[in-house]
Every structure is written in structure tokens, then in C-alpha cells.
Short mmCIF file of C-alpha atoms and ligand atoms in Angstrom, two decimals:
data_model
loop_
_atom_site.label_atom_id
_atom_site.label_comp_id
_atom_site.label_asym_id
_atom_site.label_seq_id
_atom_site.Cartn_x
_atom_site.Cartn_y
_atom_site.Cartn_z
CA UNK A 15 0.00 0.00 0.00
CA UNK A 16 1.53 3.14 -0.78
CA UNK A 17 0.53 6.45 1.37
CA UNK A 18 -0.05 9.51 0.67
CA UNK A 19 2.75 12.42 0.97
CA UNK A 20 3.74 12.64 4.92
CA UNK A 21 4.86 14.72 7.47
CA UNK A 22 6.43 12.60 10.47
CA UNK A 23 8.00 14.25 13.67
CA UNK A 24 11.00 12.44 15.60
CA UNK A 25 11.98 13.05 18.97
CA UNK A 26 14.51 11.44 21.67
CA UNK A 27 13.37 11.01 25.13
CA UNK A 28 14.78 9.99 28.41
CA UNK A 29 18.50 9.15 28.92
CA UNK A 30 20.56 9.53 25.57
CA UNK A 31 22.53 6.18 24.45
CA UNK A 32 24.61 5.42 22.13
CA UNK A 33 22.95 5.21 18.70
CA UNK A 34 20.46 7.74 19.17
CA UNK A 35 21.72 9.85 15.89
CA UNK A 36 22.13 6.66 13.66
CA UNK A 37 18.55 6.34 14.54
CA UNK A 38 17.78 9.44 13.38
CA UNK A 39 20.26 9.06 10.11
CA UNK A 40 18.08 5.95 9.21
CA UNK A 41 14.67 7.30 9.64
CA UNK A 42 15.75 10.57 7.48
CA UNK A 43 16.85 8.47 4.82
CA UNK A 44 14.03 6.26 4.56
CA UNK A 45 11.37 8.75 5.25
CA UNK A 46 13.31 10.86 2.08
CA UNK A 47 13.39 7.67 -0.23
CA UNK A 48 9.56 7.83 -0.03
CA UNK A 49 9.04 11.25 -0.60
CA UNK A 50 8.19 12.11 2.90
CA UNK A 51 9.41 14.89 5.13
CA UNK A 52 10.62 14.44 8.81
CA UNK A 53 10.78 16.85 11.19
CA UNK A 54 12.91 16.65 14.67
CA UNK A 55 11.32 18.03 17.86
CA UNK A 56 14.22 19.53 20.03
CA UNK A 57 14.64 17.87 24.08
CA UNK A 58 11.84 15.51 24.18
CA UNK A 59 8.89 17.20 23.33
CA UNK A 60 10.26 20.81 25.25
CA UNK A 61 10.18 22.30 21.57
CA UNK A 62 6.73 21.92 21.15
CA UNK A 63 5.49 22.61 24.76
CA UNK A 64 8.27 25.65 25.41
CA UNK A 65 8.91 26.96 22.20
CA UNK A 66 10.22 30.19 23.62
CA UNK A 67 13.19 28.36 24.64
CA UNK A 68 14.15 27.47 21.34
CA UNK A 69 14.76 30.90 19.16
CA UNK A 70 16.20 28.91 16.51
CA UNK A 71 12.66 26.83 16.39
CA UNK A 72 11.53 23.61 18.56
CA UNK A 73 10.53 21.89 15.56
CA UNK A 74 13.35 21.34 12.57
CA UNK A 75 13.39 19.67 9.17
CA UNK A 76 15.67 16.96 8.95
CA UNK A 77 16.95 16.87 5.49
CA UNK A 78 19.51 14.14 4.49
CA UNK A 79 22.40 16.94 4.75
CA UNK A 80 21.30 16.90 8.26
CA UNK A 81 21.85 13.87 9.18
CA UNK A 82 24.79 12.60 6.67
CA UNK A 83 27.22 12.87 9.13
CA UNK A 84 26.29 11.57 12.35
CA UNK A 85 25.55 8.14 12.71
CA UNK A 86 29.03 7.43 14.16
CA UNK A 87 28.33 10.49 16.99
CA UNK A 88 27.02 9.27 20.55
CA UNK A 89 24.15 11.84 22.07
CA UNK A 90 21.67 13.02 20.29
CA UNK A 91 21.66 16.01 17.97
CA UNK A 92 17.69 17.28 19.07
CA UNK A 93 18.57 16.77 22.03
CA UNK A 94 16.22 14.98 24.89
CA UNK A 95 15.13 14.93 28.38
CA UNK A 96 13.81 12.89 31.61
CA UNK A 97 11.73 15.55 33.07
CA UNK A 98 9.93 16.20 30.09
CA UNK A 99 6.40 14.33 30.16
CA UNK A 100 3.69 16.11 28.74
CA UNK A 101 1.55 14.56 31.03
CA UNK A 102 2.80 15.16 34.21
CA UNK A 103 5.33 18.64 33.87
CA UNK A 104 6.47 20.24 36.96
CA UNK A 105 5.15 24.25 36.00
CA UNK A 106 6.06 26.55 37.89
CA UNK A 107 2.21 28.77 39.24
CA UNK A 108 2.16 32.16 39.16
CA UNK A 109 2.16 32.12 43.12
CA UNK A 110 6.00 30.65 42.40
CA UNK A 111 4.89 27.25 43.21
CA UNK A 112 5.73 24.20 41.01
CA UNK A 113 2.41 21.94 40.30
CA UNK A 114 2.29 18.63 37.83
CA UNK A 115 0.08 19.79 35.25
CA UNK A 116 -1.14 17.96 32.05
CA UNK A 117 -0.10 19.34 28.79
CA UNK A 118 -1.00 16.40 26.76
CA UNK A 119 -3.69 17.93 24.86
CA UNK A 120 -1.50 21.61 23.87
CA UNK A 121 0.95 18.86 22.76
CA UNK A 122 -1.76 16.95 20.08
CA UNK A 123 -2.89 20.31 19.68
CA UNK A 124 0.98 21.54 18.35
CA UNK A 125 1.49 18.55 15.92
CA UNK A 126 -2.28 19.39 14.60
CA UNK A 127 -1.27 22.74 13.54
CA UNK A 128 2.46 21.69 12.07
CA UNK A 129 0.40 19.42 9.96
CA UNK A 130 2.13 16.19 11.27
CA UNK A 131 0.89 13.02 10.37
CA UNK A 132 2.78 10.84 13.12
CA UNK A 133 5.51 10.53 15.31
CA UNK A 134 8.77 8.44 15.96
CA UNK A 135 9.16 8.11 19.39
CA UNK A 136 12.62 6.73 20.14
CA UNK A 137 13.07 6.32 23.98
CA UNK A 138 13.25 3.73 27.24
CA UNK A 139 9.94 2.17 28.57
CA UNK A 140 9.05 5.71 30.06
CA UNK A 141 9.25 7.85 26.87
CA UNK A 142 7.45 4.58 25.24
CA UNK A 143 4.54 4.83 27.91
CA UNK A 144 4.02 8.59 27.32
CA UNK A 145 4.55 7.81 23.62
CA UNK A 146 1.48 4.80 24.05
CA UNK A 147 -0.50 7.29 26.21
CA UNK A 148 -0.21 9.90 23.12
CA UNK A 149 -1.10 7.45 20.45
CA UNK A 150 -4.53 6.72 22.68
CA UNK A 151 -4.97 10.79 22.01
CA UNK A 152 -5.05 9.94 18.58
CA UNK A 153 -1.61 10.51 17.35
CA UNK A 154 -0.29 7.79 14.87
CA UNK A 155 2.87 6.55 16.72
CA UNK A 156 5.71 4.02 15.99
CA UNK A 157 8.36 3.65 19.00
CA UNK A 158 11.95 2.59 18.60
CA UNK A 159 13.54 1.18 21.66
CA UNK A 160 16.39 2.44 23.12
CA UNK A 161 18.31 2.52 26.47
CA UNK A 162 21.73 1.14 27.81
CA UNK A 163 19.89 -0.96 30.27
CA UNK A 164 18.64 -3.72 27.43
CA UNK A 165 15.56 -4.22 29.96
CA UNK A 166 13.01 -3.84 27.40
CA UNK A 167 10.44 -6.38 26.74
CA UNK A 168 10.05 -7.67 23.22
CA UNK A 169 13.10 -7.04 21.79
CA UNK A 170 16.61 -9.00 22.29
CA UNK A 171 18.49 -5.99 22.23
CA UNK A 172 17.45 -2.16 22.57
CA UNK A 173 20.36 -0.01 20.85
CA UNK A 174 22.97 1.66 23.47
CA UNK A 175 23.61 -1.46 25.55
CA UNK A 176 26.48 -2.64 23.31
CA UNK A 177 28.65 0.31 23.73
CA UNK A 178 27.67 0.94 27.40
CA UNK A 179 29.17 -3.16 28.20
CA UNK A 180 31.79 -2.58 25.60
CA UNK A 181 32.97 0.32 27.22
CA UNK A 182 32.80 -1.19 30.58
CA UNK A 183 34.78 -4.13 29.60
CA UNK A 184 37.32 -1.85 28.66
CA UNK A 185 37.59 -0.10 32.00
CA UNK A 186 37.55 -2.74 34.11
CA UNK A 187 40.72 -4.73 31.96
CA UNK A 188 42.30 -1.71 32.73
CA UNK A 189 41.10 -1.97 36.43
CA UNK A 190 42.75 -5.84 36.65
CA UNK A 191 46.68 -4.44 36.58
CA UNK A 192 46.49 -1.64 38.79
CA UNK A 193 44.41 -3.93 41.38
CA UNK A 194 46.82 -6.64 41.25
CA UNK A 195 49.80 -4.38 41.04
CA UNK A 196 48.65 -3.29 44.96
CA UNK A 197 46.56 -6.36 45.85
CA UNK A 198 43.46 -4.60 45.93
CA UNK A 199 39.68 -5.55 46.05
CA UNK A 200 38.30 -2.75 43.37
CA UNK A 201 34.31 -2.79 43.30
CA UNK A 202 33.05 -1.14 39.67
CA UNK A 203 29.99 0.27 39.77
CA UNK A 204 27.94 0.41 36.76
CA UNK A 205 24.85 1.73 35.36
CA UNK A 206 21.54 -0.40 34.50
CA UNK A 207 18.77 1.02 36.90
CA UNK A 208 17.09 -2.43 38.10
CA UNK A 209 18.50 -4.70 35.49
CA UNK A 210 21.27 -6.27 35.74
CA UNK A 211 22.67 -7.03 31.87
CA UNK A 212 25.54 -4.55 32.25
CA UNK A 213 27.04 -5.43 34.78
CA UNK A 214 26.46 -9.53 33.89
CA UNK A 215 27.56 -9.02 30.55
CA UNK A 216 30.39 -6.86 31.81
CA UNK A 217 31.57 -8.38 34.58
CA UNK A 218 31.43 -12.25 32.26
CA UNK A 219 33.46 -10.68 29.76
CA UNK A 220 35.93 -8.65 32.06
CA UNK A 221 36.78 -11.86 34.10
CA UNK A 222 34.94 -10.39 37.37
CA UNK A 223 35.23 -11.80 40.80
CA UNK A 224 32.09 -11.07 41.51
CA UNK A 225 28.88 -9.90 40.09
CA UNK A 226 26.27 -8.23 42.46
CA UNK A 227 22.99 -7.92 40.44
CA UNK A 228 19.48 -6.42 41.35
CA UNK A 229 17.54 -9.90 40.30
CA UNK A 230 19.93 -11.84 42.90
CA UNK A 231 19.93 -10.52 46.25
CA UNK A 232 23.55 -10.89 47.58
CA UNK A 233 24.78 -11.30 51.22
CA UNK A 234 28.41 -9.57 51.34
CA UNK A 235 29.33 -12.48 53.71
CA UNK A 236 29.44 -14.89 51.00
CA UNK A 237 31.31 -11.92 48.52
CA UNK A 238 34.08 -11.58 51.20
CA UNK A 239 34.62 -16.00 51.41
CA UNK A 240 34.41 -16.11 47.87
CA UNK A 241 37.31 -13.65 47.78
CA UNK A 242 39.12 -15.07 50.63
CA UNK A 243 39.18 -17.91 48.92
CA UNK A 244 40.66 -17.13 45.76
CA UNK A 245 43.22 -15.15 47.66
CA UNK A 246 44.22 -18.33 49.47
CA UNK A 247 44.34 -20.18 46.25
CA UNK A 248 47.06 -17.69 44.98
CA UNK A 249 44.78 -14.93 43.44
CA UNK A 250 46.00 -11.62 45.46
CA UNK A 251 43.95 -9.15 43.85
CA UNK A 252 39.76 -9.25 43.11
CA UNK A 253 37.38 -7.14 40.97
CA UNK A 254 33.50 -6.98 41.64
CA UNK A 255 30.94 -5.77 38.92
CA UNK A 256 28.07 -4.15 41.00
CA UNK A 257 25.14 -2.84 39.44
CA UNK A 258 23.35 0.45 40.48
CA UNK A 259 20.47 -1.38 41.43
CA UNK A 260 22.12 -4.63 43.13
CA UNK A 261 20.66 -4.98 46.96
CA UNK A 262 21.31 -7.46 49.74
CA UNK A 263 18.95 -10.23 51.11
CA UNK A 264 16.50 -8.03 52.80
CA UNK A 265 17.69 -4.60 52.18
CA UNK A 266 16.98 -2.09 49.47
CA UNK A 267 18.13 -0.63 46.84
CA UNK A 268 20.72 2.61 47.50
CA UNK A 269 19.21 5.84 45.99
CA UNK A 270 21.27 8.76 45.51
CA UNK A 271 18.29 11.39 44.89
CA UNK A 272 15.02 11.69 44.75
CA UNK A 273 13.17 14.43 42.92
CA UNK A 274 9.56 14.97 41.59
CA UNK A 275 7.80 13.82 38.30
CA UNK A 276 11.36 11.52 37.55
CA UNK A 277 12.81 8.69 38.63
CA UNK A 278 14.57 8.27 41.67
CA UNK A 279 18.72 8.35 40.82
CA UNK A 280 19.88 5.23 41.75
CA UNK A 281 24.28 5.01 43.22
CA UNK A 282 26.29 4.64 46.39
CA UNK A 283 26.05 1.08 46.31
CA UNK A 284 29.28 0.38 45.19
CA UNK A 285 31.38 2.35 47.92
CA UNK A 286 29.36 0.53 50.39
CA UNK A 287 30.38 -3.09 48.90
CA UNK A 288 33.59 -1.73 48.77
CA UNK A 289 34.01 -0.45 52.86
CA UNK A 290 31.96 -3.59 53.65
CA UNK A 291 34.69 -5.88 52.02
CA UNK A 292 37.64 -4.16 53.15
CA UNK A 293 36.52 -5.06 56.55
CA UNK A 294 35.63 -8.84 55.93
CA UNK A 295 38.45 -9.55 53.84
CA UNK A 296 41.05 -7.22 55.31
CA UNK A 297 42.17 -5.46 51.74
CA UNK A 298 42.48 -2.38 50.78
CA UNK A 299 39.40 -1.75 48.49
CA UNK A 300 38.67 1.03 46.43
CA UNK A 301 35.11 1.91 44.25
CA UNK A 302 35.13 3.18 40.52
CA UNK A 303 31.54 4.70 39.46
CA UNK A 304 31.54 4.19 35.71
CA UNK A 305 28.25 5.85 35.54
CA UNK A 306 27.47 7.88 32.66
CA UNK A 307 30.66 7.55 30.94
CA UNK A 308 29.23 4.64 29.76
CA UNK A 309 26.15 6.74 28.34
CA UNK A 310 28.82 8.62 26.26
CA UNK A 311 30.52 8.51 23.49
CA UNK A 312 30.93 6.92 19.70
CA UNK A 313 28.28 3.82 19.20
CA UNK A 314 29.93 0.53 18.37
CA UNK A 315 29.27 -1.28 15.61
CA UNK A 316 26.47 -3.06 16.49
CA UNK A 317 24.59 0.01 17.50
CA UNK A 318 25.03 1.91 14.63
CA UNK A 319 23.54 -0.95 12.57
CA UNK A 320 20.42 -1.38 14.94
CA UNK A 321 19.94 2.37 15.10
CA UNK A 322 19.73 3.17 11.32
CA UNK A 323 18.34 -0.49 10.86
CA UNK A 324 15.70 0.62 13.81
CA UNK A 325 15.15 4.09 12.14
CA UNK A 326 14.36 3.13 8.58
CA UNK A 327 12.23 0.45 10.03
CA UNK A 328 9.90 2.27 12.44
CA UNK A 329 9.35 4.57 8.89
CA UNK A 330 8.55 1.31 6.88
CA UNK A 331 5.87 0.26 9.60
CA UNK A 332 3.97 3.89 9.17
CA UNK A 333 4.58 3.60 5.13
CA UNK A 334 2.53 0.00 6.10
CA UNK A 335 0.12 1.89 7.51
CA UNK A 336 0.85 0.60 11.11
CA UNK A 337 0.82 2.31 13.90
CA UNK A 338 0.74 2.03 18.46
CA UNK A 339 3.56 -0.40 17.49
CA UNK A 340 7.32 -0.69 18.66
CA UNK A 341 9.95 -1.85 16.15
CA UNK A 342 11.92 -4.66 17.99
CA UNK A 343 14.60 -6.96 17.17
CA UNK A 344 13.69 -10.46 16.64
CA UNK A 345 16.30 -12.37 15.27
CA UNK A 346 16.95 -12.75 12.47
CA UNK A 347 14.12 -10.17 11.87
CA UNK A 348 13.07 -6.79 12.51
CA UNK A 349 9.11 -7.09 14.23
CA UNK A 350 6.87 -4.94 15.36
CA UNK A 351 5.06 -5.20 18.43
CA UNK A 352 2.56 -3.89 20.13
CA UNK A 353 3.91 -0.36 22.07
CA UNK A 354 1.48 -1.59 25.54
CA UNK A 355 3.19 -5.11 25.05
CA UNK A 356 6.68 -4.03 25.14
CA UNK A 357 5.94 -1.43 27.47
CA UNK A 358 4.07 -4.15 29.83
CA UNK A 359 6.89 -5.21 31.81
CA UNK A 360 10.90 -5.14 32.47
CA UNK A 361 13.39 -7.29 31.01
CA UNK A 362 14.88 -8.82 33.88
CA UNK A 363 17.91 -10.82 34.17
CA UNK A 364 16.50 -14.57 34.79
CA UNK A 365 18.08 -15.94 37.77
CA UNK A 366 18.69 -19.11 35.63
CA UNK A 367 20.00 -17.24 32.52
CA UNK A 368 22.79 -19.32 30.56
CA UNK A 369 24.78 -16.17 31.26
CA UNK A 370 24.18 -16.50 34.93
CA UNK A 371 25.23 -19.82 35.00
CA UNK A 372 28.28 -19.58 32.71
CA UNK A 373 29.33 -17.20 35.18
CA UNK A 374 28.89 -19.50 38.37
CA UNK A 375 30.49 -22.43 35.91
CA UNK A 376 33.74 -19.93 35.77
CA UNK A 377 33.96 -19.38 39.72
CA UNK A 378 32.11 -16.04 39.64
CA UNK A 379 30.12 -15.09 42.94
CA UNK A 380 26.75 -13.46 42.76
CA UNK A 381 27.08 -13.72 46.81
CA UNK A 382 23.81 -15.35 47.36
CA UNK A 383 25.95 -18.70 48.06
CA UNK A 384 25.12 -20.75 45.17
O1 F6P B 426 18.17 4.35 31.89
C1 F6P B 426 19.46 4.73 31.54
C2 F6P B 426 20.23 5.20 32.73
O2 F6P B 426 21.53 5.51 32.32
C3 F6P B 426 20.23 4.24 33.92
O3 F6P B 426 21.14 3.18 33.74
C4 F6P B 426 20.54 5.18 35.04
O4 F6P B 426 20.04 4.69 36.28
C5 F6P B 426 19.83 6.44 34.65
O5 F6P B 426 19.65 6.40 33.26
C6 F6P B 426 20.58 7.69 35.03
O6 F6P B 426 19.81 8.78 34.67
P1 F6P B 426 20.35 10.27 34.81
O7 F6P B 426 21.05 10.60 33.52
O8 F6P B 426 19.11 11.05 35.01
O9 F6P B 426 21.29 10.33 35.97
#
């Protein structure tokens, strides 16, 4: 079925990853091979609902010259943000007080008047709700999944989560000589809010110690033995992968900050691993935060390929006359799923994932004492 002449916005939303603009190249250029124009809305959906923030416009066309040259560039060129949703925004009252107010229907109301037929929503499973909650307002919507964490439903990988292990891979080789150089326990922190892949898939192909993950409750008495144990066996030195959101047998998760209308920043964790096990195994310790250096920078391979890949397809769904769907990798295909499926729940780490157990098979502790 071929469809009429279009106008389609595109927007980023929540955290950026890695990949973000090579989803962007590849909807430009497929929206372009059909004719169609595409139109980037700046920081979420901020240039719509603040436009006097953007003198340079909120709204921009994306022509291929755009978007030629910047596949290969981490961020996101129209920017994005977590404390944008347009149905819950913190606005500031004219009494100087900041309420949640619901802008959803200004929002419809702005791509009515730009003339735009639909919109790519490219974000985590909170940008995908709003985007869900938008397309039940009547906008035509197609979401492309995307966040470090990989914990989306319905898709084997979400773009962003390649880099973000690759990266941290990197770091903590680097982290193995200068711990065994002093005969240090170093704890790595890493991003992944309650999932666990980074730091699994991290910590697996790093050659971790340990592995504390948010699925697997850990008791830092077992961490320690495990440790002490492959010190006595001639190992002086020991590195532990901890995810943000890893917590012990009965105790919760460590949260850094809280704020309105956004999620709660999760951290600290790993400096409190690392004190904990300098006192039960007697060495020095130290904590590295990888944090959001593993949001930055160029996407790998991989990411690049699923972005533009992910960007041309969530075009070819609208050009199919879909819509309310999520593109979603499904090896060997691309699929599209319903946006309230994938949004339904998180992708958790299984606590009998092959990975899991490889890990265990290799002497890796995820200090619950298995
Ligand atoms: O969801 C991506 C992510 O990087 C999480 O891993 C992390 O908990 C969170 O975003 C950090 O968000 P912020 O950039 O607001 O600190």
C-alpha cells in the first residue's frame, strides 16, 4: 500500500545512548526515499510545549544533509530529556509554586497545527509509555527502543547497551593491573537502573570476581569467602561488577536522589560493597563509578547498525500503515510489536540465565551462596 505524501516528527526522550543519531540518520533516509518529510522536535517534546526556549525553532526539518554525518556520533543532535512528560510537567504557578500539570492535549494540539501526520518516538519504557499514552490521544505513533539498560520487553536488544558493556569491559581490563599491582579488592559500579545485563555481561566478559545484580539478592558475607578464597588459592587481587540497582537479602536498593515527576537516581552502592569488604576480607578496596561515561561517546558497531536499521524500520511500519507499534529486534528479523506489550513489563535478568550460570560455571560469585 503506498501512502499519501507525509509529514512525520521524531523526537529522543529519556537518557541519551549510544545510537540515538544513527537512529535518526536511518529514519531521514528512509522517510526521504519515499518522498516524505521528517521533522525533529528539540529535548523531548520541550520544543513543542516551550517553544520560547528554542529561538532557533523547537521543531526542525531533517533533510539528508542533516543527518549525513552523524551516525558514528554518541548523544543526540535534538537533544532529549527525563523531566519532560507532557503529562505530568512540573510548572512553575504564578504564586512561584511548582504543580504537575497535564499538557498532553496543547501537545496533540501543536502537531495538529504543524500538519504532522505521526511521530517516531525513540526512547526507554518511560518515553514509550508517554509515547502509548499519546497514540490513545489519537496521534499515529511508531516507538523505537532504546536505552543502555537492554531491559526492554520484546526485543533482544534495545540499541545503546552494546557500547555501554563494551565500554565497561574496557575499563575494568584496565582496572585488573592496577588492582593486582597493589593487591586490591576494586568494586566497579555500573549503570543499568534495576536490570542487571551490564554489569552480567560486563563483569562475564571482564573476568569479574564477583557480580552483584538487582535480580539476585547478595549477602556480602558470601562476597568476602568467595574472595578469601581465591586469595588463598594464589589470586591476590579481586574485581566486583556491582550494578546500580544490586541490593542485599532483605535490604533495598541505594538511591542517591530523589526528585519529583522523575525517577529516583539510583548510586552509592558500590562504595558501600567496597568499605563492607575491606573489613571482611582485610584489603584495601577502592570503588570506581563508571556511571554515565558509559552513556557517552561513539556507538559501536552493532549500535550503529540497529539504530539506522531501527530508524528506517519504524518509517517502513507507518509507510505499512501501522501504527501504536514498537519496532523490535527479533532475530533474524526486525518485528513490530505492540507499544502496551513491550511497554508491559521489564526485562529482567533470569536468575537461571545461561549467562548467569556460565558465570557461576567460571567461579564467579553473585554472593547469594550458590
Ligand atoms: O536508563 C538509563 C540510565 O543511564 C540508567 O542506567 C541510570 O540509572 C539512569 O539512566 C541515570 O539517569 P540520569 O542521567 O538522570 O542520571
Amino acid at each position: 500500500m503506498t501512502v499519501a505524501a507525509k509529514r512525520v516528527a521524531i523526537n529522543t526522550g529519556g537518557g541519551d545512548a549510544p545510537g540515538l543519531n544513527a537512529v535518526i540518520h536511518g529514519a531521514v533516509y528512509a522517510a526521504r526515499g519515499l518522498g516524505w518529510q521528517i521533522f525533529g522536535i528539540r529535548d523531548g517534546y520541550d520544543g513543542f510545549l516551550e517553544p520560547q526556549n528554542y529561538p532557533d525553532g523547537g521543531l526542525r526539518e531533517l533533510r539528508r544533509s542533516t543527518v549525513r554525518e552523524i551516525s558514528h556520533l554518541g548523544g543526540t543532535i535534538l537533544g532529549t530529556t527525563n523531566r519532560g512528560n507532557p503529562f505530568c510537567r512540573p510548572t512553575k504557578q504564578p504564586d512561584g509554586s511548582v504543580r504537575e500539570v497535564d499538557r498532553s492535549d496543547e501537545l496533540i494540539e501543536c502537531f495538529r497545527k504543524n500538519s504532522l501526520d505521526a511521530l517516531i518516538a525513540v526512547g526507554g519504557d518511560g518515553s514509550l509509555s508517554i509515547a502509548h499514552k499519546l497514540q490513545d490521544k489519537g496521534l499515529r505513533v511508531v516507538g523505537v527502543p532504546k536505552t543502555i539498560d537492554n531491559d526492554l520487553e520484546s526485543t533482544v536488544l534495545t540499541f545503546g547497551f552494546n557500547t555501554a558493556v563494551s565500554f565497561a569491559t574496557e575499563c575494568i581490563d584496565r582496572l585488573h593491573s592496577t588492582a593486582l599491582s597493589h593487591r586490591r579488592v576494586i568494586v566497579v559500579e555500573v549503570m543499568g537502573r534495576n536490570a542487571g545485563w551490564i554489569a552480567l555481561h560486563s563483569g562475564l566478559a571482564a573476568r569479574a570476581d564477583a557480580i552483584l545484580i538487582p535480580e539476585i539478592p547478595y549477602e556480602i558475607e558470601n562476597v568476602a569467602a568467595c574472595l578469601c578464597r581465591k586469595h588463598h588459592d594464589g589470586k591476590p587481587y579481586s574485581i566486583v561488577v556491582v550494578a546500580e540497582g544490586a541490593k542485599p537479602l532483605g535490604g533495598d536498593v541505594s538511591v542517591r536522589s530523589r526528585e519529583v515527576s522523575r525517577a529516583e537516581q539510583l548510586g552509592g552502592i558500590g562504595e558501600t560493597v567496597a568499605a563492607q569488604l575491606q573489613e571482611l576480607t582485610g584489603k584495601e578496596s577502592r570503588c570506581v563509578v563508571l556511571g554515565h561515561l558509559l552513556r557517552g561517546g561513539s556507538p559501536t558497531a552493532i549500535d550503529r547498525i540497529l539504530g539506522v536499521t531501527f530508524g528506517a524500520a519504524a518509517v517502513q511500519a507507518l509507510s505499512m500503515g501501522m501504527d501504536g507499534v514498537m519496532v523490535a529486534l527479533n532475530p533474524p528479523r526486525i518485528d513490530f510489536v505492540p507499544i502496551q506489550v513491550a511497554i508491559a513489563k521489564l526485562k529482567l535478568v533470569p536468575q537461571d540465565s545461561d549467562f548467569v550460570l556460565v558465570s557461576r560455571a567460571l567461579d564467579i560469585s553473585f554472593g547469594d551462596g550458590a
